[in-house]
Structures are given as C-alpha cells and as structure tokens.
mmCIF file of C-alpha atoms and ligand atoms in Angstrom:
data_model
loop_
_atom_site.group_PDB
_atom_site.id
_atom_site.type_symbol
_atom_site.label_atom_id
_atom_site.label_comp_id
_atom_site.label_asym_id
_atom_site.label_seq_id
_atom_site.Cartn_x
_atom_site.Cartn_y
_atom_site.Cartn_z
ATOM 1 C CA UNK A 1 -92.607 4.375 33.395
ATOM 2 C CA UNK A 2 -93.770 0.985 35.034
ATOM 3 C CA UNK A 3 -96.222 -0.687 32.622
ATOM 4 C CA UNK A 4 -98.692 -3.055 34.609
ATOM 5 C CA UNK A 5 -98.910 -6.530 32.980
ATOM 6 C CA UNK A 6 -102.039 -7.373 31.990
ATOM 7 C CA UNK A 7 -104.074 -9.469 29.438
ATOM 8 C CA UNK A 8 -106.323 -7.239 27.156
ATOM 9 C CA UNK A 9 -109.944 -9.421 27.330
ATOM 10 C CA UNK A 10 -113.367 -9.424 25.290
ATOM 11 C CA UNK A 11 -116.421 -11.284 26.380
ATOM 12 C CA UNK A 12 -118.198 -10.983 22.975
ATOM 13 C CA UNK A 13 -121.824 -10.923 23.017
ATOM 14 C CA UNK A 14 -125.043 -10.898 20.914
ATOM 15 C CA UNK A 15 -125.866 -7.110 21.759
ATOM 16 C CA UNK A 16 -122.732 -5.964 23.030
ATOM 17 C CA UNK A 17 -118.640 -6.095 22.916
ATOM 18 C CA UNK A 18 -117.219 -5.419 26.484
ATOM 19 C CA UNK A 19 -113.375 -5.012 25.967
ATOM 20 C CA UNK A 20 -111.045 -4.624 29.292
ATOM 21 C CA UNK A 21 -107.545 -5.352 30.626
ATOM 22 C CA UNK A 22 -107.092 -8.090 33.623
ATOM 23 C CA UNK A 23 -104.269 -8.175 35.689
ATOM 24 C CA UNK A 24 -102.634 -10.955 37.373
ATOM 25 C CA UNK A 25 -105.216 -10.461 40.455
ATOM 26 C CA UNK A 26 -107.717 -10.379 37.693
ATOM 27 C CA UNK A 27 -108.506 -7.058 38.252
ATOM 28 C CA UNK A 28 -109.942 -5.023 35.814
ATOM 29 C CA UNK A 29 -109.240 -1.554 33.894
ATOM 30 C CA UNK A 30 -110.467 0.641 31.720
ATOM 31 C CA UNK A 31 -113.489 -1.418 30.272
ATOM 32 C CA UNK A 32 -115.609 -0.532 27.272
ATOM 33 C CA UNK A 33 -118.669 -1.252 25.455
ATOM 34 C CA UNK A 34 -119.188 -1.767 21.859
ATOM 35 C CA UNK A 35 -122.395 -2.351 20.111
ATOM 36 C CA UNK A 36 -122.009 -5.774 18.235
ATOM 37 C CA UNK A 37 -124.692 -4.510 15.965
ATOM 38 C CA UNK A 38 -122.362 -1.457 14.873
ATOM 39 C CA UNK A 39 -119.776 -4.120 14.022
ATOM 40 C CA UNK A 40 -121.698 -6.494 12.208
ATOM 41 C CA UNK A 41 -122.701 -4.247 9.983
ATOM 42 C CA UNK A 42 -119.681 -3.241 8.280
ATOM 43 C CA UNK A 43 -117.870 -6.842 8.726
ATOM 44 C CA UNK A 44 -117.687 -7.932 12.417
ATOM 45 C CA UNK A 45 -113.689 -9.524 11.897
ATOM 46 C CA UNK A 46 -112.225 -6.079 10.182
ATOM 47 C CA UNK A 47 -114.350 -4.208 13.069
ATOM 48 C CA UNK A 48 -112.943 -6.782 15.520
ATOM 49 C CA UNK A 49 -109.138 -5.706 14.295
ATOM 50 C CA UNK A 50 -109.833 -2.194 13.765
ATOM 51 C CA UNK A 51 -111.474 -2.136 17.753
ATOM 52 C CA UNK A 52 -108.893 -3.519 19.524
ATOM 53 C CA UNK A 53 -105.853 -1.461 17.203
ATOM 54 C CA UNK A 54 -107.778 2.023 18.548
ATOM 55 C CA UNK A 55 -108.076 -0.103 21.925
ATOM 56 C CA UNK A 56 -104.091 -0.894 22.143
ATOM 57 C CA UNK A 57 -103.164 2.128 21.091
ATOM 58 C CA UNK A 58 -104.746 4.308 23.310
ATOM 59 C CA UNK A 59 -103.468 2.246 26.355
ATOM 60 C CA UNK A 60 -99.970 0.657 25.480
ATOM 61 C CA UNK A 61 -97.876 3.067 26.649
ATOM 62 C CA UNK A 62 -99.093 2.681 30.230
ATOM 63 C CA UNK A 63 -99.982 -1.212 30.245
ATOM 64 C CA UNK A 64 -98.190 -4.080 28.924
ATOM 65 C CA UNK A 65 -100.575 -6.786 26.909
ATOM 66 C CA UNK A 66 -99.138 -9.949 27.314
ATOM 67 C CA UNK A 67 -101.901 -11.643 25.031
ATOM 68 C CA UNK A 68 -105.186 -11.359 24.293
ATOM 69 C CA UNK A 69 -108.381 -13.785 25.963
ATOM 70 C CA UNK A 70 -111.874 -13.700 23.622
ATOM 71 C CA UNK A 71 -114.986 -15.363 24.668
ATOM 72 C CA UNK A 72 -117.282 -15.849 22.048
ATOM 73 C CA UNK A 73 -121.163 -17.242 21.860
ATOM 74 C CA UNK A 74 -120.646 -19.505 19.776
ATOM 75 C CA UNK A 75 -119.513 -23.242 18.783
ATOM 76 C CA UNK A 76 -115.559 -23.483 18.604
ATOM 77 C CA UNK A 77 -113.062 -25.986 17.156
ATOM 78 C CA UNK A 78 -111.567 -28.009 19.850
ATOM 79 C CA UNK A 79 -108.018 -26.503 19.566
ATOM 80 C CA UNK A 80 -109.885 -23.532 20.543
ATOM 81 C CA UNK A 81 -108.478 -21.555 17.542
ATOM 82 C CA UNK A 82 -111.679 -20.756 15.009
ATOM 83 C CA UNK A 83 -115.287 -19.661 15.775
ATOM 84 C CA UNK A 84 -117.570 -22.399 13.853
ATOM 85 C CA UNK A 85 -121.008 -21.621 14.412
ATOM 86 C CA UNK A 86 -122.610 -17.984 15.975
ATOM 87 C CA UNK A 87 -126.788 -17.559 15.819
ATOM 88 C CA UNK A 88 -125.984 -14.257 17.399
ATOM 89 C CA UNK A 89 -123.460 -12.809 15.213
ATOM 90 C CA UNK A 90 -123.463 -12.615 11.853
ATOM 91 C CA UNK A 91 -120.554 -12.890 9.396
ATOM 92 C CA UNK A 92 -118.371 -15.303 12.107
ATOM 93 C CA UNK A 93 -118.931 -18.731 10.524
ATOM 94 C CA UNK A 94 -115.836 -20.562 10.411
ATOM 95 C CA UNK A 95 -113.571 -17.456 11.368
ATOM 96 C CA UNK A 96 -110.287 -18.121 12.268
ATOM 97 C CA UNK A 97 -109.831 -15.814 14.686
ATOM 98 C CA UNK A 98 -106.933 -16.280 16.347
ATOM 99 C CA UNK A 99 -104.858 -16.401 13.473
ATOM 100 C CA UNK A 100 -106.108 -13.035 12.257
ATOM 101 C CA UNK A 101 -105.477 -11.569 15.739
ATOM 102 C CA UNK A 102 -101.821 -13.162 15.867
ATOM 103 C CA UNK A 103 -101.074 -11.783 12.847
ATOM 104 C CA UNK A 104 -102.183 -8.476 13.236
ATOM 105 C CA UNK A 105 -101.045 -7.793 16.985
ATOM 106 C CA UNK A 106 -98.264 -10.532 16.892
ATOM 107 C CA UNK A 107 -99.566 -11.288 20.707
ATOM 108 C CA UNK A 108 -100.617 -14.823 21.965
ATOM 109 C CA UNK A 109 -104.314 -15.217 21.634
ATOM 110 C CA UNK A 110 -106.560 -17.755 23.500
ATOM 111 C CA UNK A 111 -110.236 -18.287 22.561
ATOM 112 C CA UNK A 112 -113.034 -20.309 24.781
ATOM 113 C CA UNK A 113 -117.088 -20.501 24.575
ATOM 114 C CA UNK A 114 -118.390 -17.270 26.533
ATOM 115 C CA UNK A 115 -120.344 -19.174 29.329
ATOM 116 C CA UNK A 116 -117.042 -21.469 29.855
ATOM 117 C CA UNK A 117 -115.703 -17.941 30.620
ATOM 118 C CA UNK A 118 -118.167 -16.864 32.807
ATOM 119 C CA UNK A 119 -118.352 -20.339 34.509
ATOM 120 C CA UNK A 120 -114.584 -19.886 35.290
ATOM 121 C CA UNK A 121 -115.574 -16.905 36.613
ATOM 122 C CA UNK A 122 -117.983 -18.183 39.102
ATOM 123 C CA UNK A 123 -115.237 -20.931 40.299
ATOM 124 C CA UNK A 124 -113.166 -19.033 41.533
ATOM 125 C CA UNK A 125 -115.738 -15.997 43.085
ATOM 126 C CA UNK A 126 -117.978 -18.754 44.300
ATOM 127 C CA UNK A 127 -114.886 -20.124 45.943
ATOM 128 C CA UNK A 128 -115.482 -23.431 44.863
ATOM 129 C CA UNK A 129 -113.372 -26.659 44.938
ATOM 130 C CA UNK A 130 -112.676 -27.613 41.259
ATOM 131 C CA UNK A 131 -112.081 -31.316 41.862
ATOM 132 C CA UNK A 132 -114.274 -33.741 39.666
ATOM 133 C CA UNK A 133 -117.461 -32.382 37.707
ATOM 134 C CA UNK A 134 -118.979 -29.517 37.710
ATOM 135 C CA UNK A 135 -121.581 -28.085 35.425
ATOM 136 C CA UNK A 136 -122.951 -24.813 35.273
ATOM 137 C CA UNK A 137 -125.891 -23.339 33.370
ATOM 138 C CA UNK A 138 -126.807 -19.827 32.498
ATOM 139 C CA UNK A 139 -130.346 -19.040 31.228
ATOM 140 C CA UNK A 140 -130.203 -15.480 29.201
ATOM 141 C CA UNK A 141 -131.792 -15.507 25.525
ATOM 142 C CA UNK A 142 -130.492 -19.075 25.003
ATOM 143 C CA UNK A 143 -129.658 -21.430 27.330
ATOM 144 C CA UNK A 144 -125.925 -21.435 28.526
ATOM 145 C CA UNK A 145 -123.980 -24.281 29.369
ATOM 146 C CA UNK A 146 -120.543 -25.199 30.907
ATOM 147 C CA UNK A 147 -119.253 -28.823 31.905
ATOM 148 C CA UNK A 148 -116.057 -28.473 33.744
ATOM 149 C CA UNK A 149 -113.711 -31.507 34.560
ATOM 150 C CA UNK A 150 -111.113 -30.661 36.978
ATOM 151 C CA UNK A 151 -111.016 -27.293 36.756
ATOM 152 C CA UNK A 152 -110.953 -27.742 32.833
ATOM 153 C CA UNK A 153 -113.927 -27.602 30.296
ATOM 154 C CA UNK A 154 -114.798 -30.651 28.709
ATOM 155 C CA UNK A 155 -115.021 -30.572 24.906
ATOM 156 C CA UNK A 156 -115.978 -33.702 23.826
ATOM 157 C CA UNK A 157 -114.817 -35.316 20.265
ATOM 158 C CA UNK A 158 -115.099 -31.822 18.287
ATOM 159 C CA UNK A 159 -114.870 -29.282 21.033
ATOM 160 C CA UNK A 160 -118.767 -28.823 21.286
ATOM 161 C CA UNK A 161 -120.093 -30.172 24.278
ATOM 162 C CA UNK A 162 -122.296 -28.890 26.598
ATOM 163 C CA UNK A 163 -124.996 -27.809 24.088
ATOM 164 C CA UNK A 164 -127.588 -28.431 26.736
ATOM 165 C CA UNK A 165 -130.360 -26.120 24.849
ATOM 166 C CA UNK A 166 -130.551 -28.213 22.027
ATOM 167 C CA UNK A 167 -131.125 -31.465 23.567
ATOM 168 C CA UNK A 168 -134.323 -32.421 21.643
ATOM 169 C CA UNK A 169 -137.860 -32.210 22.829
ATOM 170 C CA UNK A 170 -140.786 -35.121 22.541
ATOM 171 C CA UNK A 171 -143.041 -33.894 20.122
ATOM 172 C CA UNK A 172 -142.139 -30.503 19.308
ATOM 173 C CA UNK A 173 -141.941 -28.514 15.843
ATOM 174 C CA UNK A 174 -140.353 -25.378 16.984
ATOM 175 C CA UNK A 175 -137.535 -24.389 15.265
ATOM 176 C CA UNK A 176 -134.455 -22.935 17.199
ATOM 177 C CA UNK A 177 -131.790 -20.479 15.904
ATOM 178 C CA UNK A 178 -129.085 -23.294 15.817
ATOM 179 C CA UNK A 179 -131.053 -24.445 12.951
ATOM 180 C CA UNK A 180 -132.797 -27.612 13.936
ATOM 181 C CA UNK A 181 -136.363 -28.044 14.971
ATOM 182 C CA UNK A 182 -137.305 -29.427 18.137
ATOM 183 C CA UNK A 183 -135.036 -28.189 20.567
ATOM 184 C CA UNK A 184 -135.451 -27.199 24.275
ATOM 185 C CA UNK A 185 -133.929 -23.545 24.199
ATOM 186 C CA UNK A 186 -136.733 -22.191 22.495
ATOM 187 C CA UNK A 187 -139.199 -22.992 25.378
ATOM 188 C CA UNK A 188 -136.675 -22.276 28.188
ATOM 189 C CA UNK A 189 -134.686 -19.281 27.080
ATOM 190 C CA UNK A 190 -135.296 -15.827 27.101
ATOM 191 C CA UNK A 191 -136.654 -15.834 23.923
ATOM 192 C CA UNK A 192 -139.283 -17.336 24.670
ATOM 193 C CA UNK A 193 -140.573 -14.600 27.295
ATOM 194 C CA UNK A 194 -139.919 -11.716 24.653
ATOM 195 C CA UNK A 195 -142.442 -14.742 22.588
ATOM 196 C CA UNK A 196 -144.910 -14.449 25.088
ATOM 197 C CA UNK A 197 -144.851 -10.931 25.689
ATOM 198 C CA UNK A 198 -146.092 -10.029 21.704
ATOM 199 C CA UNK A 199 -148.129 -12.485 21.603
ATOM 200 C CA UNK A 200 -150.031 -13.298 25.010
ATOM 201 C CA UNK A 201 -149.621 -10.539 27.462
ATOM 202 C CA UNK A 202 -150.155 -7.777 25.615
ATOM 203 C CA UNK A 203 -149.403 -5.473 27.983
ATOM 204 C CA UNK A 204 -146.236 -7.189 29.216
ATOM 205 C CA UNK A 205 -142.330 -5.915 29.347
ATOM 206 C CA UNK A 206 -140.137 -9.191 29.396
ATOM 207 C CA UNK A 207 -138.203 -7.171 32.192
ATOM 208 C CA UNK A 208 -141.615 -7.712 34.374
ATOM 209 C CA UNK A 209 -143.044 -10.698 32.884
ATOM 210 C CA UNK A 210 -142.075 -13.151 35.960
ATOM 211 C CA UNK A 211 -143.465 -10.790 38.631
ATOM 212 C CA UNK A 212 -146.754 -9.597 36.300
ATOM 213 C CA UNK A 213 -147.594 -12.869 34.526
ATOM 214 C CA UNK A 214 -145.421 -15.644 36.739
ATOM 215 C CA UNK A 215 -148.463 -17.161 37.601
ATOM 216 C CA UNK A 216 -149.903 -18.022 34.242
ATOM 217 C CA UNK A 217 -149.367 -21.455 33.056
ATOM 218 C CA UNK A 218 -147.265 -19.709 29.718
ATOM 219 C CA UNK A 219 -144.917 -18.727 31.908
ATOM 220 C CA UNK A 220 -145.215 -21.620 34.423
ATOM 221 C CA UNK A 221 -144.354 -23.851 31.260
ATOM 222 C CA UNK A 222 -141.076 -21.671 30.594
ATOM 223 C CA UNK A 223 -139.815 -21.888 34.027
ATOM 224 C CA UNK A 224 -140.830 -26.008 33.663
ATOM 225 C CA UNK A 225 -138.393 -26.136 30.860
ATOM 226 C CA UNK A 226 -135.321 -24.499 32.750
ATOM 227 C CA UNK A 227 -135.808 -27.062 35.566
ATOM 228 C CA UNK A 228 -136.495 -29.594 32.258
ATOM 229 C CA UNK A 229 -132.745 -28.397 31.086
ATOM 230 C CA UNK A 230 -131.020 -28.577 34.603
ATOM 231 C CA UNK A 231 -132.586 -32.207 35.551
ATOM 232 C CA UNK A 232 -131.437 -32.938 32.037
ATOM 233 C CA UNK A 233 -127.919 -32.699 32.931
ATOM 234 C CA UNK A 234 -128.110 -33.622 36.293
ATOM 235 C CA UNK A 235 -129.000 -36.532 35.865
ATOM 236 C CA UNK A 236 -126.570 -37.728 33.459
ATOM 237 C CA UNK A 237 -123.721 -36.416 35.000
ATOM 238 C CA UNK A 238 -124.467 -36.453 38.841
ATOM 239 C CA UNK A 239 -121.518 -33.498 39.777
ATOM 240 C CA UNK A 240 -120.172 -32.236 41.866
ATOM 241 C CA UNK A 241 -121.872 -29.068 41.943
ATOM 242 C CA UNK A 242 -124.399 -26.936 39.650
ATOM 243 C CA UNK A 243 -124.009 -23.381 39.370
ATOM 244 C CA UNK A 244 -127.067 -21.925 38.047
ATOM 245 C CA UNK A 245 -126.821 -18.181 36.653
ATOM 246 C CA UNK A 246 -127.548 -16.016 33.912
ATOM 247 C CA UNK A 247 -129.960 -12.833 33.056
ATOM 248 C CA UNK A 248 -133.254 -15.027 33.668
ATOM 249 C CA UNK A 249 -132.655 -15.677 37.148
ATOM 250 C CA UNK A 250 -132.324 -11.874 37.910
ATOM 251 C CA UNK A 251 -135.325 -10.377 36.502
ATOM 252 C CA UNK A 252 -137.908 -9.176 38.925
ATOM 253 C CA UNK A 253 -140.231 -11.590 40.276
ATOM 254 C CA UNK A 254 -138.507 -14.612 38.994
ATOM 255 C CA UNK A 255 -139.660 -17.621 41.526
ATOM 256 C CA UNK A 256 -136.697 -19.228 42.625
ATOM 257 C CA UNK A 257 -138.228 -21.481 45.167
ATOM 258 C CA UNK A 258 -140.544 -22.765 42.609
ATOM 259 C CA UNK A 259 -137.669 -23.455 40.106
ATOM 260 C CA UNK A 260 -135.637 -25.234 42.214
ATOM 261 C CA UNK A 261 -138.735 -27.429 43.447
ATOM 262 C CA UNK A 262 -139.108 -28.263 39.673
ATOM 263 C CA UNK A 263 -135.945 -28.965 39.546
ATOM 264 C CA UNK A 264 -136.106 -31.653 41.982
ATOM 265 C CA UNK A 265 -139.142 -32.796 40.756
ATOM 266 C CA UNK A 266 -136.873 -34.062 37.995
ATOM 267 C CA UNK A 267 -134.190 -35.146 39.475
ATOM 268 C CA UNK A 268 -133.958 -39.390 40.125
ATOM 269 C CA UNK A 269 -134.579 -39.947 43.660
ATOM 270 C CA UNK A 270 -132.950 -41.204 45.961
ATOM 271 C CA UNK A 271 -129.197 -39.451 44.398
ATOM 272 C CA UNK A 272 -128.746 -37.691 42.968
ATOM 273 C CA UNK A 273 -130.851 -35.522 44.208
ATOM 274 C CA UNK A 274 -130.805 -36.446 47.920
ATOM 275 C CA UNK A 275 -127.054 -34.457 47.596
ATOM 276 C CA UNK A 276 -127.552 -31.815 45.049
ATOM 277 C CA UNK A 277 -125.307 -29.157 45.337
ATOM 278 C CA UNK A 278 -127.008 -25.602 43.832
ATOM 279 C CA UNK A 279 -125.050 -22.430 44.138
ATOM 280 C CA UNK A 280 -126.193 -19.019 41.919
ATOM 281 C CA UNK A 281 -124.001 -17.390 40.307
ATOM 282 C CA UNK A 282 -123.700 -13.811 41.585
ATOM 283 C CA UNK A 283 -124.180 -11.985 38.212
ATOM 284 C CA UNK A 284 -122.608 -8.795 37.025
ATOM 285 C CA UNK A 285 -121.578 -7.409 33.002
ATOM 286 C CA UNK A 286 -117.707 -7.631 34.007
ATOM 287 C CA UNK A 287 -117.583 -11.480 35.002
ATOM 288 C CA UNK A 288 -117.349 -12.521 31.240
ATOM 289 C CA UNK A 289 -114.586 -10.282 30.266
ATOM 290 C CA UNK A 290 -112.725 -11.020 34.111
ATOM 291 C CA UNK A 291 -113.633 -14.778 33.338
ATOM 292 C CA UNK A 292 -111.828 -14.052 30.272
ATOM 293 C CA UNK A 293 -108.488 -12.863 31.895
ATOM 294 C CA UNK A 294 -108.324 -16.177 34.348
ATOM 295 C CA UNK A 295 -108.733 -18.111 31.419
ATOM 296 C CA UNK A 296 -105.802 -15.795 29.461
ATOM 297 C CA UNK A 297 -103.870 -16.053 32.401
ATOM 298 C CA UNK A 298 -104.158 -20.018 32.790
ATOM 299 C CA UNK A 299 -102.937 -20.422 29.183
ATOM 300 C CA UNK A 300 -100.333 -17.785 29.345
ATOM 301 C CA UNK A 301 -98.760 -20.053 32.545
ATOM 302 C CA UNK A 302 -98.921 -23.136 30.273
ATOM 303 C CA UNK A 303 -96.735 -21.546 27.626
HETATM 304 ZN ZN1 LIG B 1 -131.079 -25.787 18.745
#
C-alpha cells in the first residue's frame, strides 16, 4: 500500500491541542482536537506521549511520519529543544520535550514558539517576499509576536525574542501572567476585554464587546494599547512588512480603521511610517498546526 509522507504536527494551545499530518504541499489530514485542560490535569508530558502513541497508531499503516513539528506558547531554549516558560500550561516548565518525544517515537522532532508557526504560516499564504525583516503580531489572550529575518525567526542571545507584550509600561502596577508587573499585555490582550466585561459592562460577552461597548473609552484604551504594541516595534525595527493577526482582530465590531489610525499616530513621521507595509493575516484554527508542517518540513530538508 502507498503510504503518503507526511510530518505528524501539533500547534499546542492554552485551551486546546490540534494534532494533524502535513504533507509536502502542506496539506492537511485527519486533524483533531484535544482539550489541553484534560491533559494538564493528569500530567500534560505523559498525556502528550500517550496522545500522539493512540494518534500514530491509528494512522501509520496508511501514512508515513517522517518527524514530528510542535508549536508551543511558550518561551523556548534557543536550540529549540526544551519548553522554558508556559503561563498557559501548567506542568511544562523546563520540559525537554524533544528528547522525550525522540525517545519514545525514535522520529526527528523540531520545536518553535506557536506564533513563529503561525507567522510562517502567513508568509507563505500571504505570498510574501521573505527578504530582510519582517515582524508579525497576533493579538488573542496575550499578545503574540514573531520577528523574522530572512525567512528565519530571530532568537536573540537565549532564544526569547520577540516578547513584545511584556515591554514595560510608564507607571503601571498591573501584574501580567509572565510574572512581572507592569507590562503591556495586560492592557492590550484579550484578557483584558474578558477584564472589562466582569467588571464594567455588566451585560457584556467579550465575543461582542467591540461592536456593543467599542465606543467607550475602556475599550478605546485597549485598542490604544495594541496600536501602543505595534508602534512599539515598528519603530525599532522599521521592516519590511507587519502582519497583524490573531483572534482580536476578528471579533465582531472590532474597528480596524481606527486601529490602524492609532497605529500611525505612533509611528515616527516622516518613515517609517510614510512606507508602512500592513497586511492581516487571514485567520483560521488549522494555520498553526499547517505553520507547523512548513516549519517540520524546512528542518527535515536541512538534515
Ligand atoms: Zn509580562
């Protein structure tokens, strides 16, 4: 029987697992859904390995996995071989992931920061040239960030750059998950709507709080701080272009006009905002775990 190569790929997230395989055309088959919750519970590594042994087995005999790609959000070492730091997941602190999955599958496997992932995604659906810099930032519960040089992420000295949400803010006592006070995620991610929607709008669903409440200076003040995070960057890095994605951006009612204005706003005149590129990411569940098969197939070339 012909077995169709493929790499088996997880985009691991807060809420949920998605698990699929990714062929050469990074196509994707027979995807799945785990709840991370479910795993965390009774160990999230032993779950991991138990998950993807039921996962093999049920689809080796008509596929052949040539490795497997994880994307993980989280903090990782810069040989992109253990998980160091995870707000979202418990029980992953310093895991050494790939080592555990080697062992137990005796397959290559290739781990990268989720939004790098996605962001590879977007490169090559947005069709876009990967010459020089380009950044990308994804606002969901936190806020998301890739820095690509060349087609490749940049990692800095310990492999953790691109931690836009925690570049400090002026004044402020808030503390974020990462576990310093201060930072600007907690006034521009997601979080903060679900915030706002206990607390000030009482009769709000975050799902509708842009179209019911976008008008309120709470919200107003959220939106200020994603254009806050994405003039941030900008203007440090001046690149190439900025892809600008995530679950935020989606949600009914959300102004884009407005945020892009702000964005501007903040952005040093004349460049580079006179030539800032802005492209949105066209969002759908699958791009992590298909971001996570170009990545598995890039390293599976280099081998
Ligand atoms: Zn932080």
């Amino acid at each position: 029987m012909n077995q169709t190569e493929v790499m088996l790929c997880m985009d691991i997230g807060g809420t949920n697992c998605r698990i699929g395989l990714c062929d050469r055309s990074f196509a994707l088959y027979e995807a799945e859904i785990e709840s991370t919750e479910r795993m965390t519970k009774t160990g999230f590594c032993d779950e991991l390995v138990s998950l993807l042994r039921r996962y093999i087995d049920r689809h080796a005999d008509r596929y052949a996995i040539l490795g497997i790609s994880l994307g993980f959000p989280a903090t990782i070492d810069k040989a992109r071989r253990i998980v160091l730091q995870a707000p979202a997941i418990a029980g992953v602190e310093n895991l050494a992931v790939c080592d555990v999955l080697e062992r137990a599958f005796r397959l290559p496997v290739w781990l990268e920061k989720d939004v790098n992932l996605l962001f590879q995604y977007d490169l090559v659906h947005l069709n876009l040239p990967t010459d020089g810099l380009l950044i990308g930032i994804y606002f969901g519960t936190g806020i998301g960030n890739a820095i690509f040089w060349d087609g490749k992420p940049f990692m800095g000295r310990n492999g953790v750059a691109g931690e836009l949400g925690h570049i400090p803010q002026l004044g402020s006592t808030k503390e974020c998950s990462c576990g310093n006070v201060g930072c600007l995620e907690p006034f521009g991610g997601g979080k903060r709507l679900n915030e706002l929607c206990q607390t000030e709008f009482s009769d709000a669903c975050i799902r509708t709080v842009y179209r019911d409440h976008g008008d309120s200076e709470q919200v107003r003040e959220q939106i200020d701080a994603m254009a806050i995070a994405v003039a941030t960057e900008v203007n440090i890095l001046d690149p190439e272009y900025v892809v600008l994605g995530g679950g935020l951006l989606q949600m009914d009612g959300f102004p884009t006009e407005l945020f892009e204005r702000m964005i501007r706003r903040y952005v040093r005149k004349p460049y580079p905002e006179r030539n800032l590129r802005i492209v949105y990411s066209r969002p759908n569940q699958e791009n992590g775990i298909i971001g996570a098969g170009i990545y598995g197939w890039s390293q599976a070339q280099r081998r």
